[in-house]
Amino acid sequence: MPAGQRPGGRSARVRAAVLTAARGLLADGYAELTVERIAQAAGVNKTSVYRRWTDLEGVLGDLLSEYASEVVPIPDTGDLGTDLEELALLVRRGMTGEPGELITALATSAPRNPRAAQVVRGFLAERFRLAEAVVDHAIARGELPQGTDARAAIEVLGAPLFLRLLVVDEPIDEEFARRTAAATTAALRAGVFEPR
Amino acid sequence: MPAGQRPGGRSARVRAAVLTAARGLLADGYAELTVERIAQAAGVNKTSVYRRWTDLEGVLGDLLSEYASEVVPIPDTGDLGTDLEELALLVRRGMTGEPGELITALATSAPRNPRAAQVVRGFLAERFRLAEAVVDHAIARGELPQGTDARAAIEVLGAPLFLRLLVVDEPIDEEFARRTAAATTAALRAGVFEPR
């Protein structure tokens, strides 16, 4: 390292190289992914990868946190039904790309890897929390009563999409996302998520 | 084997012993479960287990098919909302017991084990298909229009429960099951699952 370069410079470059390599290899599927291949593609020693990330799930968790830190726009059209539909379509788009692959990989390794479980739960909790704004905006507009359980409604909207991603082997198409959103809107309008 | 004993007698006893052992050990959690331990508890040679079931997921899949073959009553009270609520409570009870442990174990090994994936998908598809009767009965009573998509409605009802089982680390309590059912009922009554 040249004298005067800021501490962490090399470390940051190694991280970027490893995450970029993981991202590239993940495009070929999770089944073929190993720490050894990532290290090779990144041009670093595999022991460096193990020292920093412990295992494959550690690398993937770090990559997922990169996605999670990207700003995703939360729909705010002034209409609850439209906002929920756009939200479902946004979630669907995320799932059909790299974050979907990553969530699947991490969720499925979770029972044997507490850190992976923590990363996935944290990711979902943060995404659900952000999405609650759609319901909160409807409450602020007077479209829904105060006290409506935004978290529960968002869970009903997101669950069918995540279940297809993780278990059910059927396409997550736009029609499916729209209908899931419509079901949530109907339940909200019927007062299912109001305080009793 | 004594002369005259029917073929398959020993084979059936080995299967029963192995499944009983797996069931007993599963109560201590999936993380500790191995083919070796199951074989030891069943009093059979581990090579016999590998020959018959190939791997741990093979044994668990066979055990799940045992649960799947048990007859589960489908609620038929004459009221859609009540039927869906009772259905959600039944699903919840199954999840909080041994079948829930098994589904989690198999679903999470699925990406690296196509047979496990097949078993879980088959189990869910069969359960969803059976549950569709609740919607079909409501159609037959005239409570819902012909052509209502029973499968989609059952997926919206079941998904939040399965997502909590597999990923989200929050309790699957009766209140949660009831609310999921109420959301599905509201969506059905609002026409979300009707043909367009």
Tab-separated table of N, CA and C in Angstrom, chain A residues 38-137:
chain	number	residue	atom	x	y	z
A	38	ILE	N	-15.695	-17.629	-5.759
A	38	ILE	CA	-15.771	-16.179	-5.585
A	38	ILE	C	-14.367	-15.600	-5.425
A	39	ALA	N	-13.559	-16.252	-4.575
A	39	ALA	CA	-12.196	-15.765	-4.327
A	39	ALA	C	-11.388	-15.745	-5.617
A	40	GLN	N	-11.524	-16.818	-6.391
A	40	GLN	CA	-10.790	-16.922	-7.646
A	40	GLN	C	-11.194	-15.796	-8.607
A	41	ALA	N	-12.524	-15.611	-8.740
A	41	ALA	CA	-13.011	-14.576	-9.658
A	41	ALA	C	-12.614	-13.178	-9.198
A	42	ALA	N	-12.495	-13.018	-7.864
A	42	ALA	CA	-12.151	-11.694	-7.331
A	42	ALA	C	-10.642	-11.465	-7.328
A	43	GLY	N	-9.872	-12.554	-7.564
A	43	GLY	CA	-8.420	-12.422	-7.549
A	43	GLY	C	-7.854	-12.243	-6.154
A	44	VAL	N	-8.547	-12.807	-5.152
A	44	VAL	CA	-8.024	-12.733	-3.786
A	44	VAL	C	-7.884	-14.147	-3.228
A	45	ASN	N	-7.138	-14.286	-2.150
A	45	ASN	CA	-6.937	-15.577	-1.516
A	45	ASN	C	-8.208	-15.985	-0.772
A	46	LYS	N	-8.583	-17.263	-0.905
A	46	LYS	CA	-9.837	-17.669	-0.273
A	46	LYS	C	-9.784	-17.551	1.255
A	47	THR	N	-8.577	-17.678	1.824
A	47	THR	CA	-8.492	-17.514	3.285
A	47	THR	C	-8.855	-16.085	3.704
A	48	SER	N	-8.577	-15.108	2.825
A	48	SER	CA	-8.980	-13.728	3.125
A	48	SER	C	-10.500	-13.620	3.187
A	49	VAL	N	-11.160	-14.345	2.273
A	49	VAL	CA	-12.624	-14.307	2.242
A	49	VAL	C	-13.190	-14.945	3.514
A	50	TYR	N	-12.634	-16.131	3.858
A	50	TYR	CA	-13.122	-16.799	5.070
A	50	TYR	C	-12.868	-15.938	6.304
A	51	ARG	N	-11.706	-15.276	6.358
A	51	ARG	CA	-11.370	-14.485	7.549
A	51	ARG	C	-12.374	-13.338	7.700
A	52	ARG	N	-12.744	-12.738	6.572
A	52	ARG	CA	-13.586	-11.545	6.668
A	52	ARG	C	-15.085	-11.876	6.764
A	53	TRP	N	-15.524	-12.911	6.003
A	53	TRP	CA	-16.964	-13.188	5.930
A	53	TRP	C	-17.380	-14.524	6.560
A	54	THR	N	-16.409	-15.305	6.996
A	54	THR	CA	-16.645	-16.593	7.666
A	54	THR	C	-17.094	-17.690	6.710
A	55	ASP	N	-18.149	-17.394	5.905
A	55	ASP	CA	-18.642	-18.425	4.987
A	55	ASP	C	-19.390	-17.780	3.819
A	56	LEU	N	-19.923	-18.633	2.946
A	56	LEU	CA	-20.628	-18.149	1.755
A	56	LEU	C	-21.795	-17.232	2.129
A	57	GLU	N	-22.548	-17.628	3.154
A	57	GLU	CA	-23.708	-16.825	3.553
A	57	GLU	C	-23.283	-15.447	4.058
A	58	GLY	N	-22.087	-15.387	4.647
A	58	GLY	CA	-21.573	-14.094	5.081
A	58	GLY	C	-21.375	-13.154	3.898
A	59	VAL	N	-20.819	-13.683	2.815
A	59	VAL	CA	-20.621	-12.881	1.597
A	59	VAL	C	-21.972	-12.446	1.028
A	60	LEU	N	-22.903	-13.407	0.940
A	60	LEU	CA	-24.210	-13.100	0.351
A	60	LEU	C	-24.988	-12.109	1.217
A	61	GLY	N	-24.862	-12.238	2.515
A	61	GLY	CA	-25.529	-11.304	3.428
A	61	GLY	C	-25.006	-9.887	3.221
A	62	ASP	N	-23.696	-9.768	3.021
A	62	ASP	CA	-23.104	-8.457	2.784
A	62	ASP	C	-23.615	-7.879	1.467
A	63	LEU	N	-23.743	-8.743	0.468
A	63	LEU	CA	-24.261	-8.300	-0.829
A	63	LEU	C	-25.721	-7.841	-0.708
A	64	LEU	N	-26.516	-8.601	0.058
A	64	LEU	CA	-27.924	-8.230	0.264
A	64	LEU	C	-28.022	-6.884	0.971
A	65	SER	N	-27.123	-6.640	1.920
A	65	SER	CA	-27.159	-5.355	2.639
A	65	SER	C	-26.858	-4.204	1.679
A	66	GLU	N	-26.102	-4.495	0.620
A	66	GLU	CA	-25.862	-3.491	-0.425
A	66	GLU	C	-27.165	-3.132	-1.139
A	67	TYR	N	-27.925	-4.180	-1.506
A	67	TYR	CA	-29.232	-3.937	-2.143
A	67	TYR	C	-30.154	-3.173	-1.199
A	68	ALA	N	-30.140	-3.613	0.078
A	68	ALA	CA	-31.057	-3.014	1.053
A	68	ALA	C	-30.772	-1.533	1.245
A	69	SER	N	-29.511	-1.148	1.027
A	69	SER	CA	-29.163	0.247	1.251
A	69	SER	C	-29.515	1.119	0.047
A	70	GLU	N	-29.864	0.470	-1.086
A	70	GLU	CA	-30.302	1.254	-2.240
A	70	GLU	C	-31.689	1.833	-1.945
A	71	VAL	N	-31.894	3.057	-2.325
A	71	VAL	CA	-33.173	3.696	-2.036
A	71	VAL	C	-34.244	3.198	-3.012
A	72	VAL	N	-35.324	2.660	-2.460
A	72	VAL	CA	-36.443	2.230	-3.294
A	72	VAL	C	-37.589	3.213	-3.091
A	73	PRO	N	-38.136	3.741	-4.172
A	73	PRO	CA	-39.217	4.722	-4.012
A	73	PRO	C	-40.477	4.040	-3.466
A	74	ILE	N	-41.095	4.651	-2.487
A	74	ILE	CA	-42.365	4.155	-1.959
A	74	ILE	C	-43.480	4.934	-2.664
A	75	PRO	N	-44.403	4.221	-3.335
A	75	PRO	CA	-45.444	4.906	-4.104
A	75	PRO	C	-46.258	5.864	-3.225
A	76	ASP	N	-46.595	7.014	-3.775
A	76	ASP	CA	-47.392	7.986	-3.023
A	76	ASP	C	-48.254	8.763	-4.010
A	77	THR	N	-49.239	8.064	-4.581
A	77	THR	CA	-50.068	8.654	-5.640
A	77	THR	C	-51.289	9.383	-5.099
A	78	GLY	N	-51.554	9.225	-3.779
A	78	GLY	CA	-52.752	9.848	-3.223
A	78	GLY	C	-53.946	8.912	-3.195
A	79	ASP	N	-53.754	7.664	-3.659
A	79	ASP	CA	-54.841	6.673	-3.613
A	79	ASP	C	-54.301	5.353	-3.077
A	80	LEU	N	-54.944	4.833	-2.041
A	80	LEU	CA	-54.457	3.624	-1.372
A	80	LEU	C	-54.326	2.435	-2.321
A	81	GLY	N	-55.390	2.183	-3.109
A	81	GLY	CA	-55.379	1.030	-4.006
A	81	GLY	C	-54.260	1.106	-5.035
A	82	THR	N	-54.060	2.300	-5.595
A	82	THR	CA	-52.999	2.483	-6.586
A	82	THR	C	-51.621	2.325	-5.949
A	83	ASP	N	-51.448	2.913	-4.754
A	83	ASP	CA	-50.161	2.797	-4.060
A	83	ASP	C	-49.827	1.334	-3.774
A	84	LEU	N	-50.809	0.567	-3.281
A	84	LEU	CA	-50.536	-0.837	-2.937
A	84	LEU	C	-50.228	-1.654	-4.192
A	85	GLU	N	-50.931	-1.341	-5.285
A	85	GLU	CA	-50.649	-2.059	-6.533
A	85	GLU	C	-49.232	-1.750	-7.027
A	86	GLU	N	-48.848	-0.492	-6.987
A	86	GLU	CA	-47.487	-0.145	-7.431
A	86	GLU	C	-46.432	-0.763	-6.520
A	87	LEU	N	-46.750	-0.800	-5.225
A	87	LEU	CA	-45.832	-1.411	-4.266
A	87	LEU	C	-45.626	-2.894	-4.590
A	88	ALA	N	-46.725	-3.595	-4.840
A	88	ALA	CA	-46.641	-5.034	-5.155
A	88	ALA	C	-45.828	-5.250	-6.433
A	89	LEU	N	-46.003	-4.369	-7.405
A	89	LEU	CA	-45.255	-4.502	-8.663
A	89	LEU	C	-43.760	-4.218	-8.448
A	90	LEU	N	-43.450	-3.279	-7.542
A	90	LEU	CA	-42.048	-3.005	-7.206
A	90	LEU	C	-41.401	-4.206	-6.518
A	91	VAL	N	-42.135	-4.786	-5.559
A	91	VAL	CA	-41.625	-5.961	-4.845
A	91	VAL	C	-41.385	-7.091	-5.837
A	92	ARG	N	-42.342	-7.284	-6.727
A	92	ARG	CA	-42.227	-8.324	-7.748
A	92	ARG	C	-40.968	-8.114	-8.605
A	93	ARG	N	-40.729	-6.882	-9.009
A	93	ARG	CA	-39.540	-6.623	-9.844
A	93	ARG	C	-38.263	-6.959	-9.099
A	94	GLY	N	-38.211	-6.600	-7.804
A	94	GLY	CA	-37.029	-6.923	-7.007
A	94	GLY	C	-36.803	-8.420	-6.923
A	95	MET	N	-37.908	-9.171	-6.798
A	95	MET	CA	-37.811	-10.625	-6.636
A	95	MET	C	-37.344	-11.341	-7.882
A	96	THR	N	-37.696	-10.792	-9.020
A	96	THR	CA	-37.355	-11.487	-10.244
A	96	THR	C	-35.915	-11.176	-10.663
A	97	GLY	N	-35.226	-10.337	-9.890
A	97	GLY	CA	-33.834	-10.024	-10.181
A	97	GLY	C	-32.886	-10.620	-9.154
A	98	GLU	N	-31.707	-10.011	-9.044
A	98	GLU	CA	-30.663	-10.523	-8.157
A	98	GLU	C	-31.060	-10.561	-6.684
A	99	PRO	N	-31.748	-9.541	-6.152
A	99	PRO	CA	-32.099	-9.629	-4.738
A	99	PRO	C	-32.954	-10.863	-4.437
A	100	GLY	N	-33.820	-11.244	-5.379
A	100	GLY	CA	-34.643	-12.436	-5.195
A	100	GLY	C	-33.806	-13.691	-5.041
A	101	GLU	N	-32.794	-13.824	-5.927
A	101	GLU	CA	-31.862	-14.963	-5.836
A	101	GLU	C	-31.192	-14.995	-4.472
A	102	LEU	N	-30.765	-13.817	-4.040
A	102	LEU	CA	-30.036	-13.711	-2.777
A	102	LEU	C	-30.907	-14.055	-1.584
A	103	ILE	N	-32.134	-13.514	-1.579
A	103	ILE	CA	-33.042	-13.786	-0.460
A	103	ILE	C	-33.312	-15.277	-0.386
A	104	THR	N	-33.542	-15.892	-1.543
A	104	THR	CA	-33.793	-17.332	-1.562
A	104	THR	C	-32.598	-18.090	-0.998
A	105	ALA	N	-31.405	-17.735	-1.468
A	105	ALA	CA	-30.195	-18.426	-1.018
A	105	ALA	C	-30.022	-18.300	0.491
A	106	LEU	N	-30.233	-17.096	0.998
A	106	LEU	CA	-30.011	-16.869	2.428
A	106	LEU	C	-31.121	-17.489	3.276
A	107	ALA	N	-32.356	-17.323	2.838
A	107	ALA	CA	-33.477	-17.862	3.620
A	107	ALA	C	-33.355	-19.369	3.747
A	108	THR	N	-32.896	-20.009	2.689
A	108	THR	CA	-32.843	-21.463	2.710
A	108	THR	C	-31.635	-21.994	3.473
A	109	SER	N	-30.640	-21.139	3.708
A	109	SER	CA	-29.523	-21.606	4.517
A	109	SER	C	-29.717	-21.210	5.978
A	110	ALA	N	-30.786	-20.455	6.236
A	110	ALA	CA	-30.988	-19.859	7.559
A	110	ALA	C	-31.028	-20.852	8.727
A	111	PRO	N	-31.727	-22.001	8.610
A	111	PRO	CA	-31.835	-22.872	9.783
A	111	PRO	C	-30.493	-23.392	10.277
A	112	ARG	N	-29.515	-23.503	9.376
A	112	ARG	CA	-28.202	-23.984	9.785
A	112	ARG	C	-27.203	-22.846	9.938
A	113	ASN	N	-27.673	-21.633	9.743
A	113	ASN	CA	-26.766	-20.492	9.758
A	113	ASN	C	-27.487	-19.283	10.367
A	114	PRO	N	-27.369	-19.127	11.693
A	114	PRO	CA	-28.103	-18.050	12.379
A	114	PRO	C	-27.809	-16.664	11.812
A	115	ARG	N	-26.584	-16.433	11.329
A	115	ARG	CA	-26.294	-15.115	10.781
A	115	ARG	C	-27.078	-14.863	9.501
A	116	ALA	N	-27.193	-15.899	8.665
A	116	ALA	CA	-27.980	-15.749	7.437
A	116	ALA	C	-29.436	-15.448	7.776
A	117	ALA	N	-29.952	-16.156	8.782
A	117	ALA	CA	-31.336	-15.925	9.205
A	117	ALA	C	-31.525	-14.475	9.635
A	118	GLN	N	-30.556	-13.992	10.396
A	118	GLN	CA	-30.609	-12.623	10.899
A	118	GLN	C	-30.622	-11.615	9.743
A	119	VAL	N	-29.784	-11.859	8.735
A	119	VAL	CA	-29.697	-10.953	7.584
A	119	VAL	C	-31.029	-10.903	6.834
A	120	VAL	N	-31.631	-12.088	6.580
A	120	VAL	CA	-32.893	-12.129	5.835
A	120	VAL	C	-34.009	-11.464	6.625
A	121	ARG	N	-34.092	-11.784	7.919
A	121	ARG	CA	-35.141	-11.183	8.749
A	121	ARG	C	-34.982	-9.679	8.812
A	122	GLY	N	-33.741	-9.231	8.946
A	122	GLY	CA	-33.490	-7.799	9.004
A	122	GLY	C	-33.891	-7.111	7.704
A	123	PHE	N	-33.557	-7.768	6.581
A	123	PHE	CA	-33.903	-7.225	5.263
A	123	PHE	C	-35.421	-7.106	5.104
A	124	LEU	N	-36.129	-8.208	5.404
A	124	LEU	CA	-37.592	-8.204	5.275
A	124	LEU	C	-38.223	-7.181	6.225
A	125	ALA	N	-37.756	-7.153	7.467
A	125	ALA	CA	-38.325	-6.233	8.451
A	125	ALA	C	-38.166	-4.789	7.981
A	126	GLU	N	-36.991	-4.481	7.420
A	126	GLU	CA	-36.725	-3.117	6.955
A	126	GLU	C	-37.593	-2.781	5.741
A	127	ARG	N	-37.733	-3.745	4.805
A	127	ARG	CA	-38.571	-3.510	3.626
A	127	ARG	C	-40.035	-3.344	4.021
A	128	PHE	N	-40.512	-4.209	4.931
A	128	PHE	CA	-41.899	-4.108	5.405
A	128	PHE	C	-42.121	-2.759	6.096
A	129	ARG	N	-41.122	-2.349	6.911
A	129	ARG	CA	-41.265	-1.100	7.654
A	129	ARG	C	-41.375	0.087	6.682
A	130	LEU	N	-40.529	0.093	5.648
A	130	LEU	CA	-40.581	1.164	4.647
A	130	LEU	C	-41.938	1.184	3.950
A	131	ALA	N	-42.449	-0.017	3.629
A	131	ALA	CA	-43.702	-0.114	2.872
A	131	ALA	C	-44.908	0.345	3.689
A	132	GLU	N	-44.793	0.283	5.013
A	132	GLU	CA	-45.903	0.712	5.874
A	132	GLU	C	-46.311	2.156	5.587
A	133	ALA	N	-45.382	2.941	5.021
A	133	ALA	CA	-45.675	4.341	4.726
A	133	ALA	C	-46.906	4.487	3.840
A	134	VAL	N	-47.126	3.504	2.947
A	134	VAL	CA	-48.284	3.552	2.049
A	134	VAL	C	-49.578	3.570	2.858
A	135	VAL	N	-49.635	2.724	3.878
A	135	VAL	CA	-50.831	2.670	4.735
A	135	VAL	C	-50.904	3.933	5.610
A	136	ASP	N	-49.752	4.337	6.129
A	136	ASP	CA	-49.728	5.527	6.990
A	136	ASP	C	-50.177	6.775	6.223
A	137	HIS	N	-49.791	6.862	4.958
A	137	HIS	CA	-50.240	8.002	4.139
A	137	HIS	C	-51.764	7.985	3.976
